[in-house]
Short mmCIF file of C-alpha atoms in Angstrom, two decimals:
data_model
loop_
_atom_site.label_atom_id
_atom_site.label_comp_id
_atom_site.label_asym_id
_atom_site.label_seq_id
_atom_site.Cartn_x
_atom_site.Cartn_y
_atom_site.Cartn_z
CA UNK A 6 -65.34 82.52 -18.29
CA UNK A 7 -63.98 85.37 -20.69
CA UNK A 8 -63.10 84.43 -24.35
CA UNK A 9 -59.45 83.88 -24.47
CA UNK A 10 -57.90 86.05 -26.73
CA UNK A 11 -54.51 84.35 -27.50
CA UNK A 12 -53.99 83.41 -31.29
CA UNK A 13 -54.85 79.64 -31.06
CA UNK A 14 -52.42 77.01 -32.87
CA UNK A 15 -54.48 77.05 -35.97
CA UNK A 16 -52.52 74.69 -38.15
CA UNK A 17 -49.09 73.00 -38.44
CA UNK A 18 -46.43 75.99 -39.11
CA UNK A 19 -46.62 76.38 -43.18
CA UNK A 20 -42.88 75.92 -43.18
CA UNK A 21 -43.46 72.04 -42.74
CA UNK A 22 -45.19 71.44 -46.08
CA UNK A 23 -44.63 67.90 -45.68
CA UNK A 24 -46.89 68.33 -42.35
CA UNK A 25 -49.64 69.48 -44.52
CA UNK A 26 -49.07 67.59 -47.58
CA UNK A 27 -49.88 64.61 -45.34
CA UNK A 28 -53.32 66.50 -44.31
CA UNK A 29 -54.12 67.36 -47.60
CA UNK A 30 -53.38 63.17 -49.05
CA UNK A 31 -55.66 62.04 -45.79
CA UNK A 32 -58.06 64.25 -46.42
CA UNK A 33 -58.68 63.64 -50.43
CA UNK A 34 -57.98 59.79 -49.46
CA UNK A 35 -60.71 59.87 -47.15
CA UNK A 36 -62.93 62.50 -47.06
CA UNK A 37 -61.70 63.05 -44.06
CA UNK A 38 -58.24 64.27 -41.41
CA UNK A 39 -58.22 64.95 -37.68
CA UNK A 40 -55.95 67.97 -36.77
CA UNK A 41 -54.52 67.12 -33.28
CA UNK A 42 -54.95 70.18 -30.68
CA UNK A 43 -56.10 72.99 -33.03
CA UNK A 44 -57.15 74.35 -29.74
CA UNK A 45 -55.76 74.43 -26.66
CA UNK A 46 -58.24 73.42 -22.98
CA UNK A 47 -58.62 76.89 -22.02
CA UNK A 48 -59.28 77.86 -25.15
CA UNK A 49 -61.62 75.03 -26.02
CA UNK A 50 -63.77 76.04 -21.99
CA UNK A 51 -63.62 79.72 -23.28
CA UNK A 52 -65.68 78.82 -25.93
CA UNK A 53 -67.79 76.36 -25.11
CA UNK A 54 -68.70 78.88 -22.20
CA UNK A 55 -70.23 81.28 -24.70
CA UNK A 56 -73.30 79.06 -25.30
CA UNK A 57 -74.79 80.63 -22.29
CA UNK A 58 -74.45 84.20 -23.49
CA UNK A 59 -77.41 84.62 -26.03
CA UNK A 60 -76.14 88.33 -27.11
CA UNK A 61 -73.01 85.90 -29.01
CA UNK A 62 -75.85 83.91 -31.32
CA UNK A 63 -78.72 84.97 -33.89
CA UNK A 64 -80.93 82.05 -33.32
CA UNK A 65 -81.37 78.64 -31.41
CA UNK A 66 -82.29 75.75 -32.67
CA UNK A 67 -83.83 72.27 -30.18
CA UNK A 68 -83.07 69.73 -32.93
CA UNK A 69 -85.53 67.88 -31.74
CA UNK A 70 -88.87 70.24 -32.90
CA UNK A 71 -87.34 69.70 -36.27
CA UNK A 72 -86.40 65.96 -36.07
CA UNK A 73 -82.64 66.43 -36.54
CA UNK A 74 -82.01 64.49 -33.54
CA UNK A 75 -82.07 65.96 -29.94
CA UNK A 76 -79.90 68.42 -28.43
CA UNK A 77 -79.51 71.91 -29.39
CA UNK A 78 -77.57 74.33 -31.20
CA UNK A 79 -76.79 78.01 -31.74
CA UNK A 80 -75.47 80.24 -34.53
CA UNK A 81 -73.50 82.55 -34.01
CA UNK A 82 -74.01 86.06 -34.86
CA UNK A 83 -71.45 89.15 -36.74
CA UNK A 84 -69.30 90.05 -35.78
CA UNK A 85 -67.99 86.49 -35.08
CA UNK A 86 -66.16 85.97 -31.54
CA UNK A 87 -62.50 86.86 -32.15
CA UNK A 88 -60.95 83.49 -32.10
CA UNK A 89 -63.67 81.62 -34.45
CA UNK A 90 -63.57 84.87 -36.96
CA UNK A 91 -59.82 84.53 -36.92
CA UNK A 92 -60.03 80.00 -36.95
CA UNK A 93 -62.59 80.51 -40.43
CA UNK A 94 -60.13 83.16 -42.11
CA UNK A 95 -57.28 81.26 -41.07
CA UNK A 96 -58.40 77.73 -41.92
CA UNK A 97 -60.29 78.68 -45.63
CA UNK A 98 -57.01 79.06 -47.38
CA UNK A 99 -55.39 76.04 -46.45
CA UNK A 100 -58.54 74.03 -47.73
CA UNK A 101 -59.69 76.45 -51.11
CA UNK A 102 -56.93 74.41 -53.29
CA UNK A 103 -58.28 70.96 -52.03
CA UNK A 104 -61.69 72.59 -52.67
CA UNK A 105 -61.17 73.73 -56.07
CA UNK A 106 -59.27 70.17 -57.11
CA UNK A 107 -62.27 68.27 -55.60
CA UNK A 108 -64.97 70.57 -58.01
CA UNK A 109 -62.43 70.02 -61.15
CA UNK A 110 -62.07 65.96 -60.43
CA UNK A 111 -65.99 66.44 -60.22
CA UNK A 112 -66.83 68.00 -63.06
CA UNK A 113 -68.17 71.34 -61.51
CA UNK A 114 -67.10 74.51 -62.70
CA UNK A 115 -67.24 76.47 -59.54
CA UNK A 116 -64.13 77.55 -58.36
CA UNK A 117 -63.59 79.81 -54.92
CA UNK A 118 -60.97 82.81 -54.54
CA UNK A 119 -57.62 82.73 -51.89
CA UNK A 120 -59.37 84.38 -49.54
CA UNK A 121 -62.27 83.83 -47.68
CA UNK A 122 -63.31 87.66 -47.17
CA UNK A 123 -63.81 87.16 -51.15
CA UNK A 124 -65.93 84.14 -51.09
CA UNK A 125 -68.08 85.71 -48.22
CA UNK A 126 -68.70 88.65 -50.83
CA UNK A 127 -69.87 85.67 -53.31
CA UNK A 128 -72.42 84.84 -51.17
CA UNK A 129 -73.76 87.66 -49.42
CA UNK A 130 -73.91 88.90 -52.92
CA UNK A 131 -76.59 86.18 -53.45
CA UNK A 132 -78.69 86.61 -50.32
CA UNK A 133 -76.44 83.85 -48.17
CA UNK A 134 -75.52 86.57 -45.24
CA UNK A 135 -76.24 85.19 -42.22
CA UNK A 136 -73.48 83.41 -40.45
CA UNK A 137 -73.24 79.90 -39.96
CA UNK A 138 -70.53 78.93 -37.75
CA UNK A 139 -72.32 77.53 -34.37
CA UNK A 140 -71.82 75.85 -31.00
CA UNK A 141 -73.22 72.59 -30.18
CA UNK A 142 -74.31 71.62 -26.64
CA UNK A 143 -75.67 67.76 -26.06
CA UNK A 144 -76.60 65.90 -22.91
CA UNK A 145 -77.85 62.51 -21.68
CA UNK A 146 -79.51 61.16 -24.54
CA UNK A 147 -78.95 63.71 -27.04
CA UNK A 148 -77.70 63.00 -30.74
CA UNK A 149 -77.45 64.22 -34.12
CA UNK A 150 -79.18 62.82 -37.06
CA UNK A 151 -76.70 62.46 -39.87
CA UNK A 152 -76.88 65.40 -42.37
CA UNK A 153 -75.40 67.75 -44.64
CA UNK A 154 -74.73 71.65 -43.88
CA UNK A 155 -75.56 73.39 -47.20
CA UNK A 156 -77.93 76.44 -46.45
CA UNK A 157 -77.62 77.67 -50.09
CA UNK A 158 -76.80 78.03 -53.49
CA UNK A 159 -73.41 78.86 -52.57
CA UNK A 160 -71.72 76.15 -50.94
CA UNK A 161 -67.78 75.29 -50.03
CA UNK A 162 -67.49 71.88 -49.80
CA UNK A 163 -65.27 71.04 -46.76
CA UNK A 164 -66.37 71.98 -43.11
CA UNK A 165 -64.49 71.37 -39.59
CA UNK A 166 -66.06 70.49 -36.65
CA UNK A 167 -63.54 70.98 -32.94
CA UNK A 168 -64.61 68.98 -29.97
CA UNK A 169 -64.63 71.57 -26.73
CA UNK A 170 -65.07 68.67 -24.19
CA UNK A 171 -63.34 65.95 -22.50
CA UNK A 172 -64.02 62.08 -23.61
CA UNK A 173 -64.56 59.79 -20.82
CA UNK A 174 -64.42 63.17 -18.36
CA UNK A 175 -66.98 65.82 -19.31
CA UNK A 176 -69.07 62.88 -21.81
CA UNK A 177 -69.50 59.23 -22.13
CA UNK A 178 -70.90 58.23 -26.04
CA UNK A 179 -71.67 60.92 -28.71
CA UNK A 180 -68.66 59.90 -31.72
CA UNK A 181 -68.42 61.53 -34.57
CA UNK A 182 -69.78 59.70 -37.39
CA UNK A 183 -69.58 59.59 -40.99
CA UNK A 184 -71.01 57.57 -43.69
CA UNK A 185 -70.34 57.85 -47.26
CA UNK A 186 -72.31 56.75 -49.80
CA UNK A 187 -71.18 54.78 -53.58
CA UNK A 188 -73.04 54.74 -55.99
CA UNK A 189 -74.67 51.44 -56.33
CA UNK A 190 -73.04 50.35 -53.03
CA UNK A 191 -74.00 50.46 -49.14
CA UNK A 192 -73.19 53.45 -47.67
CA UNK A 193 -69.91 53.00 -45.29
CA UNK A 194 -69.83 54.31 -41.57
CA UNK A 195 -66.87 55.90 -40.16
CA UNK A 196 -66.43 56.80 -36.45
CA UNK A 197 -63.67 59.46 -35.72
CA UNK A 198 -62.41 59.78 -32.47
CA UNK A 199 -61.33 62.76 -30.99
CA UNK A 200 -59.89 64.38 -27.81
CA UNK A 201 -60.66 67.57 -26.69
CA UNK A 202 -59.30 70.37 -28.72
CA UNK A 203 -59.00 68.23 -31.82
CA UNK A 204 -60.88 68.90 -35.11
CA UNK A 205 -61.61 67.25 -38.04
CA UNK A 206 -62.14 68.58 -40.89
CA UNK A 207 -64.40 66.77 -43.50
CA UNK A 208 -66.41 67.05 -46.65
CA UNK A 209 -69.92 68.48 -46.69
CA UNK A 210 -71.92 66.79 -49.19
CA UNK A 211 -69.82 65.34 -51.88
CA UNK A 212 -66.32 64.25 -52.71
CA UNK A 213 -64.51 62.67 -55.59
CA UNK A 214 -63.22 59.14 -55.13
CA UNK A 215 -60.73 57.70 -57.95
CA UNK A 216 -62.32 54.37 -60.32
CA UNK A 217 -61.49 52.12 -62.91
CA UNK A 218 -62.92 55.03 -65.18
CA UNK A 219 -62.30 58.44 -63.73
CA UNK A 220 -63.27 60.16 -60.64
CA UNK A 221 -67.06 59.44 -59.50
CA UNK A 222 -68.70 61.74 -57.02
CA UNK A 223 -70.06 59.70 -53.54
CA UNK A 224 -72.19 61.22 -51.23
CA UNK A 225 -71.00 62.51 -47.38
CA UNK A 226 -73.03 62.96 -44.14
CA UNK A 227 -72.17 63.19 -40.60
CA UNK A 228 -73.32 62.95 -37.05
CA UNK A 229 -73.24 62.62 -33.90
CA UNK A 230 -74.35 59.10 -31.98
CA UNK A 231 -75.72 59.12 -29.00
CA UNK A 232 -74.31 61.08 -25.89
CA UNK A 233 -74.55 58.12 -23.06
CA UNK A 234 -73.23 60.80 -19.73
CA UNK A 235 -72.42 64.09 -19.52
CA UNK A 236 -72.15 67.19 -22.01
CA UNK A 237 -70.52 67.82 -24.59
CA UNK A 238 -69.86 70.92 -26.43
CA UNK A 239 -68.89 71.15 -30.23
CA UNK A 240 -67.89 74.14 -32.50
CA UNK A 241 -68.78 73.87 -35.87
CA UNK A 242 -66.96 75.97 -38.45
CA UNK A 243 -68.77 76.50 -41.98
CA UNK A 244 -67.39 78.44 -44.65
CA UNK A 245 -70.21 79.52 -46.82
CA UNK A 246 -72.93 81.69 -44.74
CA UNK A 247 -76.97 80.89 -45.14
CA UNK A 248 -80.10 82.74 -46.72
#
């Protein structure tokens, strides 16, 4: 099926800055938001129907030779397919200020530009230039072990994952899952649902959380549990690129 070229929904309109502020409260509030329909079906087949064509990816990877779960996945090479090039550009500036306000509540003095054409300089300046953004594919059986997508020094710290398939149609099983871990406390599981088309957008390895005494940094993962029927494809959007 040929990539569909029309500019996907992206984001609420910016004019509704209430629609957002509300994103950006359940997102520091949780470490977590859902954006409903980011893209649309044909859009979401279009993509998923790229995981065949190898000349779109730099590598594979069968999750399962490395113990990350089982299942596969593939990276996408540069240039990027039009729509995910233009979903990363479009979706980086709407998350750098939550980004930056997470690394002041934490303490950390990094701080990332506007734009993400300026960020991708940062790191391809320090050896992090291959692309990361990559398309999942699961079956019967197949899971992923919860973990953290950091791939370098340089690292922005919120990520967004868009489910391509159909719940309870193309897939039975295989949630997403988070767990977040407090210090001195058992780590708490979270399973998002999702409908095709919908993304969620989460935190990659830490965020703040407000206490008693200040902010305190806890500890994110995520995952996928395990796919019971079916296939489902994911895309997986990463801002930072890899060594």
């Amino acid at each position: 099926m040929p990539l569909v070229t029309d500019a996907p929904t992206l984001l609420p309109d910016p004019v509704h800055a209430d629609t957002w502020a509300y994103t950006t409260a359940t997102l520091n509030h949780h470490g977590s938001v859902v954006l409903p329909q980011l893209l649309g079906a044909r859009e979401c087949e279009a993509v998923a129907g790229l995981y065949a064509d190898t000349r779109h990816f730099r590598s594979r990877v069968v999750m399962q030779r490395h113990g990350f779960g089982q299942g596969e996945y593939q990276y996408f090479s540069y240039p990027l397919p039009d729509i995910i090039a233009r979903l990363r550009a479009a979706l980086y500036p709407r998350l750098v200020g939550v980004a930056n306000a997470w690394n002041e509540a934490m303490g950390i003095d990094v701080r990332y530009p506007a734009e993400h054409a300026d960020f991708l300089a940062r790191c391809h300046q320090a050896g992090q230039q291959r692309p990361t953004p990559l398309l999942l594919q699961y079956g019967p059986g197949d899971y992923n072990c919860l973990h953290q997508d950091l791939y370098g020094e340089h690292v922005f710290p919120i990520q967004v994952a868009v489910l391509l398939s159909r719940p309870g149609e193309d897939f039975s099983g295989g949630e997403f899952v988070l767990t977040e871990q407090r210090p001195r406390m058992q780590s708490r599981p979270e399973v998002v649902p999702l409908r095709q088309g919908d993304a969620v957008v989460f935190a990659v390895h830490h965020r703040p959380v407000q206490g008693s005494r200040g902010f305190y940094r806890v500890n994110m993962r995520h995952g996928v549990s395990t796919v019971r029927s079916g296939h489902r494809h994911t895309l997986g959007i990463i801002f930072h690129d890899a060594q």
